[in-house]
Coordinates of N, CA and C in Angstrom, one line a residue:
M1 N 276.7 -109.8 96.8 CA 276.5 -110.4 95.9 C 275.1 -110.2 95.4
L2 N 274.8 -110.7 94.3 CA 273.7 -110.4 93.6 C 272.7 -112.1 93.6
N3 N 271.8 -112.2 94.2 CA 271.5 -113.5 94.1 C 270.6 -113.9 92.4
T4 N 271.1 -114.6 91.7 CA 270.9 -114.5 90.1 C 269.3 -115.4 90.2
A5 N 268.8 -116.2 90.7 CA 267.5 -116.5 90.7 C 266.7 -115.3 90.9
M6 N 266.7 -114.4 91.9 CA 265.9 -113.2 92.2 C 266.2 -112.4 91.3
Y7 N 267.5 -112.1 90.7 CA 267.3 -110.7 89.5 C 266.9 -111.3 88.1
R8 N 266.9 -112.9 88.0 CA 266.0 -113.3 87.0 C 264.7 -113.0 86.9
G9 N 264.1 -113.3 88.4 CA 263.0 -113.3 88.2 C 262.2 -111.7 88.3
H10 N 263.1 -110.9 88.7 CA 262.7 -109.2 88.8 C 263.3 -108.6 87.4
C11 N 263.9 -109.0 86.3 CA 264.4 -108.8 85.2 C 263.2 -109.3 84.2
H12 N 262.7 -110.2 84.3 CA 261.7 -110.6 83.2 C 260.4 -110.6 83.6
P13 N 259.2 -109.4 83.1 CA 258.2 -109.3 83.5 C 257.3 -110.3 83.3
A14 N 255.9 -110.4 83.8 CA 255.1 -111.4 83.6 C 254.6 -111.4 82.2
H15 N 254.3 -112.2 81.5 CA 253.6 -111.9 80.2 C 252.1 -112.2 80.3
S16 N 251.8 -110.9 79.4 CA 250.0 -110.8 79.5 C 249.4 -110.8 78.1
G17 N 250.3 -111.3 77.3 CA 249.3 -112.1 76.0 C 249.7 -113.4 76.0
M18 N 248.9 -113.4 74.8 CA 249.2 -115.3 74.2 C 250.6 -115.7 73.7
T19 N 250.7 -116.6 74.1 CA 251.9 -117.3 73.3 C 251.7 -117.9 71.8
L20 N 252.6 -117.8 71.3 CA 252.1 -118.4 69.7 C 251.7 -119.9 70.0
I21 N 251.7 -120.8 70.6 CA 251.2 -122.2 70.9 C 249.8 -122.1 71.3
E22 N 249.4 -121.1 72.4 CA 247.9 -121.0 72.4 C 247.5 -120.5 71.4
L23 N 248.0 -119.3 70.9 CA 247.2 -118.5 69.4 C 246.6 -119.9 68.4
V24 N 247.9 -120.9 68.3 CA 247.7 -121.9 67.3 C 246.9 -122.5 67.4
I25 N 246.6 -123.0 68.9 CA 245.5 -123.9 69.8 C 244.1 -123.2 69.0
T26 N 244.2 -121.9 69.9 CA 243.0 -121.1 69.2 C 242.0 -121.2 68.0
L27 N 242.9 -121.0 66.7 CA 242.7 -121.0 65.7 C 242.5 -121.9 65.0
L28 N 242.8 -123.1 65.7 CA 242.7 -124.9 65.1 C 241.3 -124.8 65.7
M29 N 240.8 -124.6 66.9 CA 240.0 -125.2 68.0 C 238.3 -124.1 66.6
V30 N 238.8 -123.1 66.1 CA 237.7 -122.3 66.0 C 237.6 -122.7 64.1
A31 N 238.7 -123.5 63.4 CA 238.9 -124.1 62.3 C 237.8 -124.9 62.7
V32 N 238.2 -126.1 63.2 CA 237.4 -127.0 63.5 C 235.8 -127.1 63.9
L33 N 235.6 -126.2 64.4 CA 234.1 -125.5 65.1 C 233.5 -125.1 63.5
A34 N 233.9 -124.3 62.8 CA 233.6 -123.5 61.7 C 233.5 -124.9 60.3
T35 N 234.4 -125.9 60.6 CA 234.3 -126.8 59.6 C 232.8 -128.0 60.0
L36 N 232.3 -127.8 61.3 CA 231.4 -128.7 61.9 C 230.0 -127.9 61.5
A37 N 229.9 -126.7 61.5 CA 228.7 -125.7 61.4 C 228.6 -125.3 59.9
A38 N 229.7 -125.1 58.9 CA 229.4 -124.6 57.8 C 228.1 -125.5 57.2
P39 N 228.3 -126.6 56.8 CA 227.5 -127.5 56.1 C 226.2 -127.1 56.7
G40 N 225.7 -127.3 58.1 CA 224.1 -126.7 58.5 C 224.1 -125.2 57.7
W41 N 224.8 -124.7 58.3 CA 224.6 -123.2 57.9 C 224.1 -122.7 56.3
I42 N 225.2 -123.8 55.7 CA 225.2 -123.1 54.1 C 223.6 -124.0 53.7
S43 N 223.4 -124.9 54.3 CA 221.8 -125.8 54.0 C 220.9 -124.9 54.2
Q44 N 220.7 -124.3 55.4 CA 220.1 -122.9 55.9 C 219.7 -122.0 55.2
I45 N 220.7 -121.5 54.4 CA 220.4 -120.3 53.4 C 219.8 -121.0 52.6
Q46 N 220.2 -122.3 51.1 CA 220.0 -122.7 50.6 C 218.1 -122.7 50.7
R47 N 217.8 -123.3 52.1 CA 216.5 -123.3 52.6 C 215.7 -122.0 52.0
M48 N 216.0 -121.0 53.0 CA 215.6 -119.5 52.6 C 215.5 -119.0 51.5
R49 N 216.5 -119.0 51.0 CA 216.7 -119.0 49.2 C 215.2 -119.8 48.5
R50 N 215.0 -121.0 48.8 CA 213.8 -121.3 48.2 C 212.4 -120.6 48.2
S51 N 212.6 -120.1 48.9 CA 211.6 -119.0 49.3 C 211.4 -117.8 48.1
D52 N 212.2 -117.5 47.6 CA 212.4 -116.8 46.2 C 211.6 -117.4 45.2
A53 N 212.2 -118.6 44.9 CA 211.8 -119.4 43.8 C 209.7 -119.6 44.1
I54 N 209.8 -119.8 45.4 CA 208.4 -120.6 45.8 C 207.3 -119.3 45.4
V55 N 207.7 -117.9 45.7 CA 207.0 -116.6 45.8 C 207.1 -116.2 44.4
T56 N 207.7 -116.3 43.9 CA 207.8 -116.1 42.3 C 207.0 -117.2 41.4
L57 N 207.4 -118.2 41.9 CA 206.0 -119.0 41.0 C 204.9 -119.1 41.3
A58 N 204.0 -118.6 42.3 CA 202.9 -117.8 42.9 C 202.7 -116.9 42.3
R59 N 203.6 -116.1 41.8 CA 203.4 -114.8 41.2 C 202.7 -115.3 39.7
L60 N 203.8 -115.9 39.5 CA 203.7 -116.3 37.7 C 202.6 -117.4 37.5
Q61 N 202.0 -118.2 38.7 CA 200.6 -119.1 38.6 C 199.9 -117.9 38.5
Q62 N 199.6 -117.1 39.3 CA 198.5 -116.2 39.6 C 198.3 -115.1 38.2
A63 N 199.5 -114.8 37.7 CA 199.4 -114.1 36.0 C 198.7 -115.3 35.2
Q64 N 199.3 -116.4 35.1 CA 198.8 -117.2 34.0 C 197.4 -117.3 34.1
E65 N 196.8 -117.3 35.0 CA 195.6 -117.4 35.7 C 194.6 -116.1 35.1
R66 N 194.9 -115.0 35.4 CA 194.6 -113.7 34.9 C 194.8 -113.8 33.6
W67 N 195.9 -114.1 33.3 CA 195.6 -114.6 31.4 C 195.0 -115.2 30.9
R68 N 194.5 -116.5 31.7 CA 193.5 -116.9 30.9 C 192.0 -116.5 31.2
S69 N 191.8 -115.8 32.1 CA 190.4 -115.5 32.6 C 190.3 -114.7 31.3
Q70 N 191.4 -114.3 30.5 CA 191.3 -113.0 29.6 C 191.4 -113.4 28.1
R71 N 191.6 -114.8 27.8 CA 192.3 -115.4 26.9 C 191.4 -116.5 26.9
P72 N 191.5 -117.6 25.5 CA 191.1 -119.2 25.2 C 192.2 -119.8 25.8
V73 N 193.8 -119.4 26.1 CA 194.7 -120.1 26.2 C 195.7 -119.7 27.4
Y74 N 196.1 -120.6 27.6 CA 197.9 -120.0 28.9 C 198.4 -119.5 28.1
A75 N 199.3 -118.6 28.7 CA 200.5 -117.8 27.7 C 201.6 -118.8 27.9
G76 N 202.0 -118.4 26.9 CA 203.4 -119.8 26.4 C 204.7 -119.1 26.8
G77 N 204.8 -117.7 27.1 CA 206.2 -117.1 27.6 C 206.5 -116.0 28.5
L78 N 207.3 -115.6 29.1 CA 207.3 -114.6 29.8 C 207.7 -113.1 28.9
G79 N 208.0 -113.2 27.9 CA 207.8 -112.1 27.2 C 207.1 -111.0 26.7
K80 N 207.0 -110.3 26.2 CA 206.1 -109.2 25.6 C 205.4 -109.4 25.2
D81 N 205.2 -111.3 24.2 CA 204.1 -111.5 24.1 C 203.4 -112.3 24.4
G82 N 203.8 -112.3 26.3 CA 203.2 -113.6 26.8 C 203.3 -112.5 28.4
L83 N 203.5 -113.2 29.1 CA 203.1 -112.5 30.9 C 204.0 -111.0 30.7
D84 N 205.1 -110.7 29.9 CA 205.5 -109.7 30.3 C 206.0 -109.6 31.5
L85 N 206.8 -110.8 31.9 CA 207.7 -110.6 32.9 C 208.9 -110.5 33.3
P86 N 209.7 -110.5 34.4 CA 211.2 -110.8 34.1 C 211.5 -112.5 34.0
A87 N 212.6 -112.6 33.8 CA 212.7 -114.6 33.8 C 214.1 -114.3 34.9
V88 N 214.0 -113.9 35.8 CA 214.7 -113.8 36.6 C 213.6 -113.6 38.2
S89 N 214.0 -114.6 39.3 CA 213.1 -113.7 40.2 C 213.6 -112.9 40.9
P90 N 213.1 -112.1 41.6 CA 213.4 -110.6 42.7 C 215.0 -110.9 43.1
A91 N 215.3 -112.0 43.6 CA 216.2 -111.8 44.3 C 217.6 -112.3 43.6
G92 N 217.3 -112.9 42.5 CA 218.0 -113.2 41.4 C 218.5 -114.5 41.9
H93 N 218.0 -115.2 42.5 CA 218.5 -116.5 43.0 C 218.0 -117.5 41.7
Y94 N 216.9 -117.6 40.8 CA 216.6 -118.6 40.1 C 216.2 -118.0 38.6
D95 N 216.1 -119.0 37.6 CA 215.6 -118.3 36.6 C 214.5 -119.2 36.4
V96 N 213.6 -118.1 36.0 CA 212.1 -118.6 35.8 C 211.8 -118.4 34.3
S97 N 210.7 -119.7 34.0 CA 209.9 -119.9 33.2 C 208.8 -120.2 32.8
T98 N 207.5 -120.5 31.8 CA 206.6 -120.9 31.6 C 206.3 -121.4 30.6
S99 N 205.4 -122.7 30.2 CA 205.7 -123.3 29.1 C 204.3 -123.5 29.0
I100 N 203.8 -124.1 27.9 CA 202.8 -124.6 27.3 C 202.7 -125.5 26.3
Q101 N 202.0 -126.6 26.3 CA 201.7 -127.4 25.3 C 200.7 -127.3 24.3
P102 N 200.5 -126.9 22.8 CA 199.5 -126.3 22.0 C 198.4 -127.1 22.3
D103 N 198.8 -127.9 22.2 CA 197.4 -128.9 22.2 C 196.6 -129.1 23.6
T104 N 197.3 -128.6 24.6 CA 196.5 -128.4 25.7 C 196.6 -127.1 26.3
A105 N 197.2 -126.4 25.8 CA 197.0 -125.0 25.9 C 196.0 -124.5 27.2
Q106 N 194.8 -124.5 26.9 CA 193.3 -124.2 27.1 C 193.5 -124.6 28.5
R107 N 194.1 -125.9 29.0 CA 193.8 -126.3 30.6 C 195.4 -126.3 31.1
D108 N 196.3 -126.8 30.4 CA 198.0 -126.7 31.3 C 198.8 -126.1 30.9
Y109 N 199.5 -125.5 31.8 CA 201.0 -125.2 31.7 C 202.0 -125.2 32.9
R110 N 202.8 -124.6 33.1 CA 204.1 -125.4 33.7 C 204.9 -123.9 33.7
V111 N 205.1 -123.8 35.5 CA 205.5 -122.3 35.6 C 207.3 -123.1 36.4
T112 N 208.2 -122.9 35.9 CA 209.5 -123.5 36.4 C 210.7 -122.4 37.2
A113 N 211.3 -122.9 37.8 CA 212.4 -122.1 38.5 C 213.9 -123.1 38.7
V114 N 214.8 -122.7 38.3 CA 215.9 -123.3 38.0 C 217.0 -122.4 38.9
A115 N 217.5 -123.0 39.9 CA 218.6 -122.4 40.7 C 220.1 -121.7 40.2
R116 N 220.4 -120.7 40.1 CA 221.4 -120.3 39.7 C 222.6 -119.8 40.3
G117 N 223.6 -119.4 40.2 CA 224.6 -119.1 41.1 C 225.1 -120.1 42.1
T118 N 225.1 -119.4 43.3 CA 225.6 -120.2 44.1 C 224.7 -121.1 44.7
Q119 N 223.2 -120.4 44.4 CA 222.0 -121.7 44.8 C 222.0 -122.8 44.2
A120 N 222.7 -123.1 43.1 CA 222.6 -123.6 42.1 C 222.9 -125.1 42.7
D121 N 223.9 -124.8 43.8 CA 224.5 -125.8 44.7 C 223.6 -126.5 45.5
D122 N 222.7 -126.0 45.8 CA 221.3 -126.4 46.2 C 221.0 -127.9 45.5
R123 N 221.5 -129.0 45.4 CA 221.4 -130.2 44.5 C 219.9 -130.7 44.5
L124 N 219.5 -131.3 45.8 CA 218.4 -131.7 45.1 C 217.0 -131.2 45.1
C125 N 217.3 -129.6 45.3 CA 215.4 -129.1 45.1 C 216.1 -128.0 43.9
R126 N 217.1 -128.2 43.5 CA 217.8 -127.5 42.1 C 216.7 -126.7 41.4
W127 N 216.0 -128.0 40.9 CA 214.3 -127.2 39.9 C 213.5 -127.4 40.8
L128 N 212.6 -126.5 40.8 CA 211.2 -126.7 41.4 C 209.9 -125.8 40.1
V129 N 209.2 -126.7 40.2 CA 208.0 -126.5 39.2 C 206.8 -126.9 39.7
L130 N 205.7 -125.6 39.4 CA 204.1 -125.9 39.5 C 203.3 -126.5 38.3
E131 N 202.7 -127.0 38.2 CA 202.2 -127.6 36.8 C 200.5 -127.6 37.3
V132 N 200.0 -127.4 36.1 CA 198.3 -127.3 36.3 C 198.2 -128.1 34.8
V133 N 197.7 -129.8 35.5 CA 197.3 -130.2 34.4 C 196.0 -131.0 34.6
S134 N 195.2 -130.5 33.3 CA 193.6 -130.8 33.6 C 192.9 -130.2 34.4
G135 N 193.3 -129.1 35.2 CA 192.7 -128.0 36.5 C 193.6 -128.5 37.5
L136 N 194.5 -129.4 37.6 CA 194.7 -129.9 39.4 C 196.6 -129.5 39.2
L137 N 196.9 -128.9 40.5 CA 197.7 -127.8 40.7 C 198.8 -129.3 41.3
Q138 N 200.1 -129.5 40.5 CA 200.9 -130.1 41.4 C 202.1 -129.0 41.5
H139 N 203.1 -129.8 42.6 CA 204.4 -129.3 42.5 C 205.0 -130.4 42.8
R140 N 206.5 -130.1 42.2 CA 207.5 -131.1 41.9 C 208.8 -130.4 41.7
S141 N 209.8 -131.0 42.1 CA 211.1 -130.8 42.2 C 212.3 -131.6 41.8
G142 N 213.3 -131.2 42.3 CA 214.3 -132.4 41.6 C 215.6 -131.8 41.0
P143 N 217.1 -133.1 41.4 CA 218.0 -132.3 40.7 C 217.9 -131.5 39.1
D144 N 217.3 -131.9 38.6 CA 217.5 -131.7 37.2 C 215.9 -131.8 36.4
A145 N 215.7 -131.6 35.2 CA 214.6 -131.2 34.4 C 213.6 -132.4 34.8
Q146 N 214.1 -133.3 35.0 CA 213.2 -134.9 35.3 C 212.3 -134.5 36.7
V147 N 212.6 -133.4 37.1 CA 211.9 -133.0 39.2 C 211.6 -134.3 39.4
G148 N 212.0 -135.2 39.4 CA 212.0 -136.7 40.1 C 212.2 -137.2 41.5
N149 N 211.9 -135.9 42.6 CA 212.3 -136.3 44.0 C 210.9 -136.9 44.6
A150 N 211.0 -138.0 45.8 CA 210.0 -138.5 45.8 C 209.3 -137.1 46.4
E151 N 208.0 -138.5 47.0 CA 206.9 -137.1 48.1 C 207.7 -136.5 49.1
P152 N 208.3 -137.2 50.5 CA 209.1 -136.9 51.4 C 210.1 -135.4 51.0
L153 N 210.9 -136.0 50.0 CA 211.9 -134.8 49.8 C 211.5 -133.5 49.0
N154 N 210.0 -133.8 47.8 CA 209.3 -133.0 47.0 C 208.9 -132.0 48.3
R155 N 208.3 -131.8 49.6 CA 207.7 -131.5 50.4 C 208.3 -130.6 51.1
Q156 N 209.8 -131.1 51.4 CA 210.8 -130.4 52.2 C 211.4 -129.7 51.3
C157 N 211.3 -129.6 49.9 CA 212.2 -128.6 48.8 C 210.8 -127.8 48.8
W158 N 209.6 -127.9 49.1 CA 208.5 -126.5 49.1 C 208.5 -126.1 50.3
K159 N 209.1 -126.5 51.2 CA 209.0 -125.9 52.8 C 209.8 -124.5 52.5
S160 N 209.6 -123.5 53.2 CA 210.3 -122.2 53.3 C 210.6 -121.7 54.5

């Protein structure tokens, strides 16, 4: 007569894969880790993309200075009658523009980068602005056109 316990032991080979419970637990752990890491990762990506705006604004600033060295006033726009430059940053993360006030165009101008696409989620640094006012360069930033970030946050926005 056969021993049923031994018979059962020999009939069922050992499992070599994961059980469904083990798989669910593993997926749950991966999901929790991804949830914890994602905000920091997204913030780092946004910070790296700000360099697209900073470099573009520096180029616009140089173009304005070249323009002004040959004319009595700064350029009022990016089009053919102005600096003749694209209105989007090279990587496409920012819309850029330049502006002047007619009564101070011989000494003041403003170049602006506004985040677009997924970069627009960079709420606190959505707007980056370089202004030359009476010959003094100012770096400003903010979540909107008011560019009202306080100095510590403003410095963070301008780091790339």
